[in-house]
Structure formats: C-alpha cells, structure tokens
Amino acid sequence: MQRHTQTTWNDTESEGYEPLLSEKDLTTVSPDDSTLPDHLTRDSIELPELSEPEIARHYTRLSQMNYGIDSGIYPLGSCTMKYNPKFTEDIAALPSASIHPDRDTETSQGTLEIYHELQQYLGKIGGMDAVTLQPPAGAAGELTGILVAKSYHEYNGEGEQRDEIIVPASAHGTNFASAAMAGYDVVELPANDNGRVDVEALSAAVSDSTAALMLTNPNTLGLFERDIEQIASIVHDAGGLLYYDGANLNALLGRARPGDMGFDIMHYNVHKTFATPHGGGGPGAGPIGVQDELEKFLPSPHVTVSDDDGEDKYELIEPGESIGKVHGSMGNWLVLLKTHAYISRLGDAGLTDASAKAVVNANYLASQIDLEIPFGPFHHEFVASAGDRDAADFAKEMLDFGVHPPTTKWPEIVSEALMTEPTEAENKESLDQLAHAFNSVHDLDESEFDGAPNSTAAKRIDQTVAARNPVLDWQSIETEEDGGGE
Amino acid sequence: MQQSNPIPDGTTEQSTSEGSPYAANDDARVKSMLDEIGVADVEELFDIPESIRFEGEFGIDDATEQEVKREVGETLSKNADIVEFLGRGYYSHYVPSLVDHLSLRSEFITSYTQYQPEISQGFLQVLFEYQSIVSELTGMDIANCSMYDAATSLGEAVTLAHRVRDASGSEVLIPDYVREEHVEVVKNYTQGVDIEVKRLQTPDGMIDPETLEQTLNDETLLVYVENPTAEGVIEEHLTDVGELLAERETLFCVGSDLVALSLLQDPGEVGADVVVGNGAVLGLPKSYGMNMGIFACRDDFLRQIPGRLVGSSEDTDGNRAYTLTLQTREQHIRRERATSNICSNQAWVALRAAIHAVSLGPEGLVSLADQCAEFPEQLAEKIDSIEGVSAPVHDAYHFRDFKAELDTDATEVASELSEKGFAVHDLDEQTIQISVTEQNQHMTTEFATALAEVME
C-alpha cells in the first residue's frame, strides 16, 4: 500500500529538523548612509543574510516536511480539500492581472470584465440575483451577509427590534463569531434526533427579534435539510432573513441552488467549491450572493455593465443603500481570478460532475469503513464516530498510515467525531487506502495506541505545553536559551 | 450530456463534457463504486425534495485549459497598457523569481491550516519565521500569522483596543490622510462594539502634537498614525505622539508596511502598542488591491490578539517542533466570544513575504527602503520645475508617494496623462498624487516630459 513518508534532516547540527533561518545567520544592518536624517530612521535591523541557493534549500526542505493535497488524500470535513488545477496559477501570474486598484475604469476594463463575469457565474450557480466579490474569506462573507441583513432591517425601521441571529448548534464557529461582530445576540438552535434542524424548536425560537437564521445545507453531518421550505417560511413569516453558509456547496452543484430553497443571502467559499488553493491557511475568498430586494445594500463599489454603442462598458457603482466596505479594495482578486478560470474550464457539465463524484466518493468510502456513522443519508461528507476512543488520538494513529486524517471532535452531536470529506479528486485506490487506515486503527484497542505518529517529520506534539509557555518567534528562543543557561 | 466540440486548437485536450477533468474516477470505477454502495444511479444519492431540485442549466460553457488561458489573457489585455505612478497604500516592488518557484511548491500551496502539526512542520516553521521577521521589523513582542489586508488589520486593532482597555472610551482618532475605504472597513468591523470614528485634521500632512493633545480626552480609545502616510509623508512626530499617549489609557496604533519598517523609526521604540499595515509590499505585486495584513502588538495583549499564532514546542522525542497555539482565542473554540471571526487568513502571502524578505536580506531591505525615500524627492524636484506644477505639496520627507499641486484641473491632467500612457491619482480639484519606486523609476524622465506637455 502506497504511503507518504515525511523527510527529516540529519546532516546539520540540529538533529532531525531544519534549523531556523536565524540559526543559519543573523546580520545587523544600520541605515547609516540613508537619505533621511537620523531621527527619522531606526537604529538597526537584525535579519538573516543568506545566499539564494541556501534560501532555496531551506524552503524546499521545509516543503518536504509538509503535507498537501498533492501529497495524498486530505479528507478534512467541511474544508473541501479538492485538487487545485495548476494552470490557474499561470493566469494569476500574468502581469496584466496585477494592475493597481485605483486605476480608472477606462484603463481597467479587462479586470472589470472578468470580475463582472464571475459575479454572473456565481449568481447562476447559487440562484442569486446579485453577487459581490469583495469579502476576502468565508468568515468575511458571513460578516458581510449579516451586515446586509442588518441594513435591510434598519431600512425597514426594524433595526433596533431585530437583534438576534439564530444559529444551529452544529454550525461553524465562524457563524457565531460573525454574528457577534455584526452586533447581534446569538440564539443557539438544537438539532432533532435525525441530526437536522428541529422545526418545532425553530418555531419557538423565531420572534419579532429575529434578524436571520444562518444555515448550511447539507449541514455539517452531510445531511440535506429536507424541511428547508418549511424552515424558510417560518423564518420569513417572522420577518427574518435566511442566510446560507456555502461551506458545503460542493454537494449540490447542478442539483439544487440555495436561491431556490428560499435563502435570501449566501456566501461562497471559492477555495472549497471552486478549487482555489488553500495556501496553508489562506488566502481564500468569500463572495456573497443576495436576492433582488437586498442588492442595494451590497458593499461598494459594485461592478456593473452597460451598453456603450454596442460595446460592453464596465463600471464601478455605489449601491443605493450600500453597507460600505469590508475589504480595503476589491477583495482577494488573484483568488477570484483563479475561481473564474476554474468555473470557465468546467462549465455546467464539469461542475455537475464534480458534485456527483464528490458524493459518490463519500458514500463509497463510508461503505468501506467499519466505524459507526450515526446519521445519514449523507452527501459529500459524513461524520463517523471513534466510539470509546479519543477522536484526536484516533487521528494521530491514522497519520502513520500515510494519510491526512479527518476533522476531529466536531460536530459535537456525534461523540468523538471524525468528520470526513474525501472530495471528487480521489480515485478509488486512495479511498481504499484511507478506508484501510480507518479500519486498521479501528481494530486497535485504545491501550494499543502507541504514541503515534511515528513516521512523520515530528513526533506527537504537546499543544498544552505550547500554550502554557508561548514562544512565538526566534527572538524568544534565543532569550530562552540565554536565560536558561543549559 | 452535451456534444463534444471539435477542438479548435488541434490539441488532444479533453473538453469537460465527459465530466470534471479534476475528478479521478472514470465511469467504470464509478459504476463499481455505486455497486458497492448499493445504488444503481448517482442521482439516488441526492436526498433532495423534488420541489426544489434544480432542473435548469447555468449556461456556462466548458473550455479546454488552453482556451481558458487564451481567453482570460485576451480579456485582461483590455486593461490599458500604461505605466502606473499609483500608490496610496498599494505598491509593487520587484518580486524575485525565487519567491514564485518556492511558494508554488505544491506541498505548501495545496495544504491547509496546520490542524495536524506533525505533518505540517514545514509551513508551521515558515509562519514562525514570518512572525519573527514581523516582530523584528515592527519592534513589537508578538505578531500573528496574517490578516486579510491593511484595512481589516486596522479594524481588528480597534476591536482589540475595545477589549483590552478598561476605560469606557469609545472614540477612535483616525487622521484625515487615511484612505476613506479603510475607515469604512473599520466602521464595519466595529458594529458589535460602541465605537465612534473621529477624523483628525493634519494640514501639514502629518500629526500636529498640539492638535492631538487638544483632541484627546477620556473617551479616546485608540489613536492611529501612519508612517509613511497614504500620501507618502514620513511622520516626524511619532515620539511626541508616543509620549502623549503613554500617560493615558489610549492605544497607540501605527500603520506601516514591511519595506518602510526596515528603514523608518521602530514603532516599538516610540511606544506603539499595535502595528498594522500592508505586508504584501513584499511577496505580491499590486494585484488589484489584494494584499496581506500584518498584525503585531505588545505581549500584554497575547491572549486578546486576533488570528492564528504559531508557537515553538517539543515533540515526544524532545526535538523542537512547531504548532498552532493559544487557539482558545479563536472562533472554532470560543465561537461568539472569539477575539475575531477570522478563520482562513493570508498564510500563503505571508510565506511569499517571508521568502522575499529573506531574499533581500537586511542589506537589501534597507537599500530598497532607502530608494523609496530617495526617488520621490528626485521626481518631485524634477516636476516642480514645470510651469504650473508645485511639488511636493507638504514640506516633509517622503516615502514612495508625494502630492503635487497644479494651477489647473487635476482630473483633466490625469486624464490627459492617461492618454499619454501614465496613470496618477487625482485627489481633489487641483491636486494629484504620484508614486515612484524602483519599478517605474526608469520611466520618470518620460513621465516628467509628458506632464510638461500636458501642462502647456
């Protein structure tokens, strides 16, 4: 069975790990010959002064101690770690893509055309009437969407009164945090026994204080909220808006659209659904789509097109009741450009196929593993239970099988949760390898867990110790060693 | 299924009518997997009520890789081919090829947040080193792994101030030279807290300590100062501002960027509490405004800082190892009481900025920054000799940008310059702003000639 083994380095003085840049060199430079007078300059800076080959080797070695999608299966539930096409990087590297954001519209028609086309694409895919691309991440999209809802209620004279956002207990942590940042009280909604929204509890929770309900569909268990139309009526009848968290949109492409389910606002996680690289934690982008009546609240500027003597002319406008800005300029443009390229490459047929194969992969994988999966039928992801073992320990054991483990211990509705999303990128063989890892660890008793991982660049790392005595830069390591005297 | 189109390029590349080119399983394997699952057709797996099934089409045509590249390239070429003398917080410095080649190593770019540190040591060390570089340049005790951009970093600094200051204050002082767009972001970031943004007048293009002292009161939560300002002025009163604020329950926030910080006064030395700004002046070109926010502060605020932090620890063999740390501040644990809602950040841009910083080294950084101080002075002198142009507007040292006053309509001048192939900012009726770095310095003579022609 193929497996990914990580590299360690023993040819340096630091055994087993790549020394820090600061351990290779630190040079102090003072700007003595500066054009500026002394009192406006700093005394000195102290940083590594290394040759290009030394730098190339440093980062290449570090990359070899890192696991990416191209290394192997990466089934983090809710993160949609699908393959990132390489050609989109070439497009993002075009010099014509990197113009200054303050150019006038006349000299930036190319960028604006792509920007506008992506707004249109996303609108069609989500069933939304208008889309802004400005939010630079999914969480930023949530904040933007909630601010749109807030402006809508204020516009209708109900801003003061509607001060609550309802969020299901199993929602992403960002939903709670974004609602709070927008100034709302968060009302937590319990799930029913089937792992879905408890419609009765929702009816009891809504009131004339409700500003919106935030929901992802399929939910974090991979289950479709079959009562979505009823849920929408309950929220709308109470005067609230329905917000769609796009984290799980990869399950639905071409099968269902949030706009058709009754959602008023949604965000798209383009780094999930549309395969832009996750980059070790970002950048992503979190465009939002809204229904007609909310368009006037979108962030400024908004890109529109008009007819100029038979030619398309792209313009920047400020929507009538705009919430203002959520990013300093136009968002994570290079990420948006890659999104546009991915959607253009796949078209209807490719997008529809991506979801089909993502859902087949999740269901096939589930059929091959021996762990309990309490809730179904699921779509692009499922949540298995590690049973009486600690899910985090279970995941560490899986690392020794050369795979990236699933998301652990969340959502809490499944005890010792292993939230698994293989995506359409995986072939049957790699799904079998992941199933082998699941089942082999499942066959072990917790007492047989052997302090895994043992085949990785670093052995098990104690995160509690790191938090108790935080060392956050190389300067602190030096101080520690100087002060420690050992 | 749509018909496969003949491929115009004469290549053998597949269209996507057979499905996504990035999905691994072919029809035969899908069939065998469906058998294992126990369903006859893929659509049976979708548990979606009939009433909301989408039966339509998006109407988006698929295309080959070659076609997409060509079409996007053609569309982008509709951007006018002009030389930008644009700045105001968004800059390009030459990004060495090394940065592209290393940052595109797929182990880096295709990974995600380091939830499993044992197989993510490489990126964690990169981010630890990035934090170290930012700490060094800002003079702050701690730096996080990145925010979205300079504007959202400033927004986060204001909410941090609200969390850490006991004072009942609600006033945030932001100088009038700060970009309006950034102030709007601050207003949106602070909807959950009771904050009022007040603009501080700076007729000389920099803080006047007397005006500041008169404006300060018990309500002042935070004072923001840029160095250099969005208008390119190097702030001369940082020490005074630091001294004024040291006595008060008011946070001192400095906005800058990683190149400027290599040369200009160390914010840590002048008493800053928080440093924010654009980190992507290293690592990325202007990129239509996409950048990366730096966020650094004093260690008093360790448990209140927004965003991700990488710490050094040990593994069970006793070797040094890195891990995300202090995560109880973050949204996935603390939910509505988190220090921020940020999840995905700009880690890959931080990686690029770190490689770029190391490629330059301390010598290279200081000399790049010194050019940024030298070039605007030279260009201002050159255009000041043009009839009807007075530059720079502010009697100060400048960094990359400066303003010029015209005896005629600025919009018209900017528009005529554009026709001659040069872009500048037109700020108000008779003021333009010009930005010069090593990227456009070789065109300054042509630019000055064009401006002289326009002014005739």
mmCIF file with all atom_site columns, C-alpha atoms in Angstrom, chain B residues 48-111:
data_model
loop_
_atom_site.group_PDB
_atom_site.id
_atom_site.type_symbol
_atom_site.label_atom_id
_atom_site.label_alt_id
_atom_site.label_comp_id
_atom_site.label_asym_id
_atom_site.label_entity_id
_atom_site.label_seq_id
_atom_site.pdbx_PDB_ins_code
_atom_site.Cartn_x
_atom_site.Cartn_y
_atom_site.Cartn_z
_atom_site.occupancy
_atom_site.B_iso_or_equiv
_atom_site.pdbx_formal_charge
_atom_site.auth_seq_id
_atom_site.auth_comp_id
_atom_site.auth_asym_id
_atom_site.auth_atom_id
_atom_site.pdbx_PDB_model_num
ATOM 1  C CA . ILE B 1 48  ? -33.219 16.498 -2.181  1.00 0.00 ? 48  ILE B CA 1
ATOM 2  C CA . PRO B 1 49  ? -37.004 17.068 -2.307  1.00 0.00 ? 49  PRO B CA 1
ATOM 3  C CA . GLU B 1 50  ? -38.402 17.220 -5.873  1.00 0.00 ? 50  GLU B CA 1
ATOM 4  C CA . SER B 1 51  ? -39.895 20.664 -5.299  1.00 0.00 ? 51  SER B CA 1
ATOM 5  C CA . ILE B 1 52  ? -36.511 22.340 -5.004  1.00 0.00 ? 52  ILE B CA 1
ATOM 6  C CA . ARG B 1 53  ? -34.474 20.221 -7.401  1.00 0.00 ? 53  ARG B CA 1
ATOM 7  C CA . PHE B 1 54  ? -32.653 22.366 -9.930  1.00 0.00 ? 54  PHE B CA 1
ATOM 8  C CA . GLU B 1 55  ? -33.602 21.205 -13.397 1.00 0.00 ? 55  GLU B CA 1
ATOM 9  C CA . GLY B 1 56  ? -32.142 24.121 -15.328 1.00 0.00 ? 56  GLY B CA 1
ATOM 10 C CA . GLU B 1 57  ? -28.692 24.904 -16.601 1.00 0.00 ? 57  GLU B CA 1
ATOM 11 C CA . PHE B 1 58  ? -26.170 27.506 -15.505 1.00 0.00 ? 58  PHE B CA 1
ATOM 12 C CA . GLY B 1 59  ? -25.466 28.187 -19.139 1.00 0.00 ? 59  GLY B CA 1
ATOM 13 C CA . ILE B 1 60  ? -21.703 28.212 -18.581 1.00 0.00 ? 60  ILE B CA 1
ATOM 14 C CA . ASP B 1 61  ? -19.783 26.620 -21.448 1.00 0.00 ? 61  ASP B CA 1
ATOM 15 C CA . ASP B 1 62  ? -16.830 24.450 -20.642 1.00 0.00 ? 62  ASP B CA 1
ATOM 16 C CA . ALA B 1 63  ? -13.477 25.049 -22.305 1.00 0.00 ? 63  ALA B CA 1
ATOM 17 C CA . THR B 1 64  ? -10.077 23.457 -22.573 1.00 0.00 ? 64  THR B CA 1
ATOM 18 C CA . GLU B 1 65  ? -7.231  24.652 -20.412 1.00 0.00 ? 65  GLU B CA 1
ATOM 19 C CA . GLN B 1 66  ? -5.641  26.229 -23.465 1.00 0.00 ? 66  GLN B CA 1
ATOM 20 C CA . GLU B 1 67  ? -8.838  28.055 -24.381 1.00 0.00 ? 67  GLU B CA 1
ATOM 21 C CA . VAL B 1 68  ? -9.347  29.427 -20.871 1.00 0.00 ? 68  VAL B CA 1
ATOM 22 C CA . LYS B 1 69  ? -5.781  30.683 -20.709 1.00 0.00 ? 69  LYS B CA 1
ATOM 23 C CA . ARG B 1 70  ? -6.078  32.342 -24.089 1.00 0.00 ? 70  ARG B CA 1
ATOM 24 C CA . GLU B 1 71  ? -9.473  33.905 -23.419 1.00 0.00 ? 71  GLU B CA 1
ATOM 25 C CA . VAL B 1 72  ? -8.580  35.236 -19.992 1.00 0.00 ? 72  VAL B CA 1
ATOM 26 C CA . GLY B 1 73  ? -5.276  36.531 -21.348 1.00 0.00 ? 73  GLY B CA 1
ATOM 27 C CA . GLU B 1 74  ? -7.113  38.339 -24.144 1.00 0.00 ? 74  GLU B CA 1
ATOM 28 C CA . THR B 1 75  ? -9.662  39.810 -21.772 1.00 0.00 ? 75  THR B CA 1
ATOM 29 C CA . LEU B 1 76  ? -7.001  41.047 -19.350 1.00 0.00 ? 76  LEU B CA 1
ATOM 30 C CA . SER B 1 77  ? -5.149  42.651 -22.240 1.00 0.00 ? 77  SER B CA 1
ATOM 31 C CA . LYS B 1 78  ? -8.090  45.072 -22.446 1.00 0.00 ? 78  LYS B CA 1
ATOM 32 C CA . ASN B 1 79  ? -6.515  46.726 -19.403 1.00 0.00 ? 79  ASN B CA 1
ATOM 33 C CA . ALA B 1 80  ? -4.744  49.710 -20.924 1.00 0.00 ? 80  ALA B CA 1
ATOM 34 C CA . ASP B 1 81  ? -1.005  49.286 -21.245 1.00 0.00 ? 81  ASP B CA 1
ATOM 35 C CA . ILE B 1 82  ? 0.035   52.257 -19.160 1.00 0.00 ? 82  ILE B CA 1
ATOM 36 C CA . VAL B 1 83  ? 2.805   52.990 -16.674 1.00 0.00 ? 83  VAL B CA 1
ATOM 37 C CA . GLU B 1 84  ? 1.350   53.379 -13.211 1.00 0.00 ? 84  GLU B CA 1
ATOM 38 C CA . PHE B 1 85  ? 2.559   56.112 -10.920 1.00 0.00 ? 85  PHE B CA 1
ATOM 39 C CA . LEU B 1 86  ? -0.113  54.967 -8.463  1.00 0.00 ? 86  LEU B CA 1
ATOM 40 C CA . GLY B 1 87  ? 0.377   54.183 -4.786  1.00 0.00 ? 87  GLY B CA 1
ATOM 41 C CA . ARG B 1 88  ? -1.681  55.321 -1.782  1.00 0.00 ? 88  ARG B CA 1
ATOM 42 C CA . GLY B 1 89  ? -1.041  52.120 0.165   1.00 0.00 ? 89  GLY B CA 1
ATOM 43 C CA . TYR B 1 90  ? -0.840  49.690 -2.749  1.00 0.00 ? 90  TYR B CA 1
ATOM 44 C CA . TYR B 1 91  ? 2.603   49.028 -4.233  1.00 0.00 ? 91  TYR B CA 1
ATOM 45 C CA . SER B 1 92  ? 4.689   46.690 -6.340  1.00 0.00 ? 92  SER B CA 1
ATOM 46 C CA . HIS B 1 93  ? 8.320   46.005 -5.627  1.00 0.00 ? 93  HIS B CA 1
ATOM 47 C CA . TYR B 1 94  ? 10.203  43.565 -7.796  1.00 0.00 ? 94  TYR B CA 1
ATOM 48 C CA . VAL B 1 95  ? 9.370   40.042 -6.605  1.00 0.00 ? 95  VAL B CA 1
ATOM 49 C CA . PRO B 1 96  ? 12.326  37.698 -7.241  1.00 0.00 ? 96  PRO B CA 1
ATOM 50 C CA . SER B 1 97  ? 11.597  34.549 -9.275  1.00 0.00 ? 97  SER B CA 1
ATOM 51 C CA . LEU B 1 98  ? 12.695  32.508 -6.283  1.00 0.00 ? 98  LEU B CA 1
ATOM 52 C CA . VAL B 1 99  ? 9.531   33.605 -4.461  1.00 0.00 ? 99  VAL B CA 1
ATOM 53 C CA . ASP B 1 100 ? 7.256   32.190 -7.164  1.00 0.00 ? 100 ASP B CA 1
ATOM 54 C CA . HIS B 1 101 ? 9.124   28.930 -7.531  1.00 0.00 ? 101 HIS B CA 1
ATOM 55 C CA . LEU B 1 102 ? 9.345   28.149 -3.831  1.00 0.00 ? 102 LEU B CA 1
ATOM 56 C CA . SER B 1 103 ? 5.873   29.339 -2.851  1.00 0.00 ? 103 SER B CA 1
ATOM 57 C CA . LEU B 1 104 ? 4.302   27.280 -5.643  1.00 0.00 ? 104 LEU B CA 1
ATOM 58 C CA . ARG B 1 105 ? 5.810   24.044 -4.260  1.00 0.00 ? 105 ARG B CA 1
ATOM 59 C CA . SER B 1 106 ? 2.619   22.090 -4.049  1.00 0.00 ? 106 SER B CA 1
ATOM 60 C CA . GLU B 1 107 ? 3.271   20.832 -0.510  1.00 0.00 ? 107 GLU B CA 1
ATOM 61 C CA . PHE B 1 108 ? 2.943   24.462 0.553   1.00 0.00 ? 108 PHE B CA 1
ATOM 62 C CA . ILE B 1 109 ? 0.219   25.846 -1.657  1.00 0.00 ? 109 ILE B CA 1
ATOM 63 C CA . THR B 1 110 ? -2.118  22.811 -1.571  1.00 0.00 ? 110 THR B CA 1
ATOM 64 C CA . SER B 1 111 ? -2.020  22.411 2.207   1.00 0.00 ? 111 SER B CA 1
#
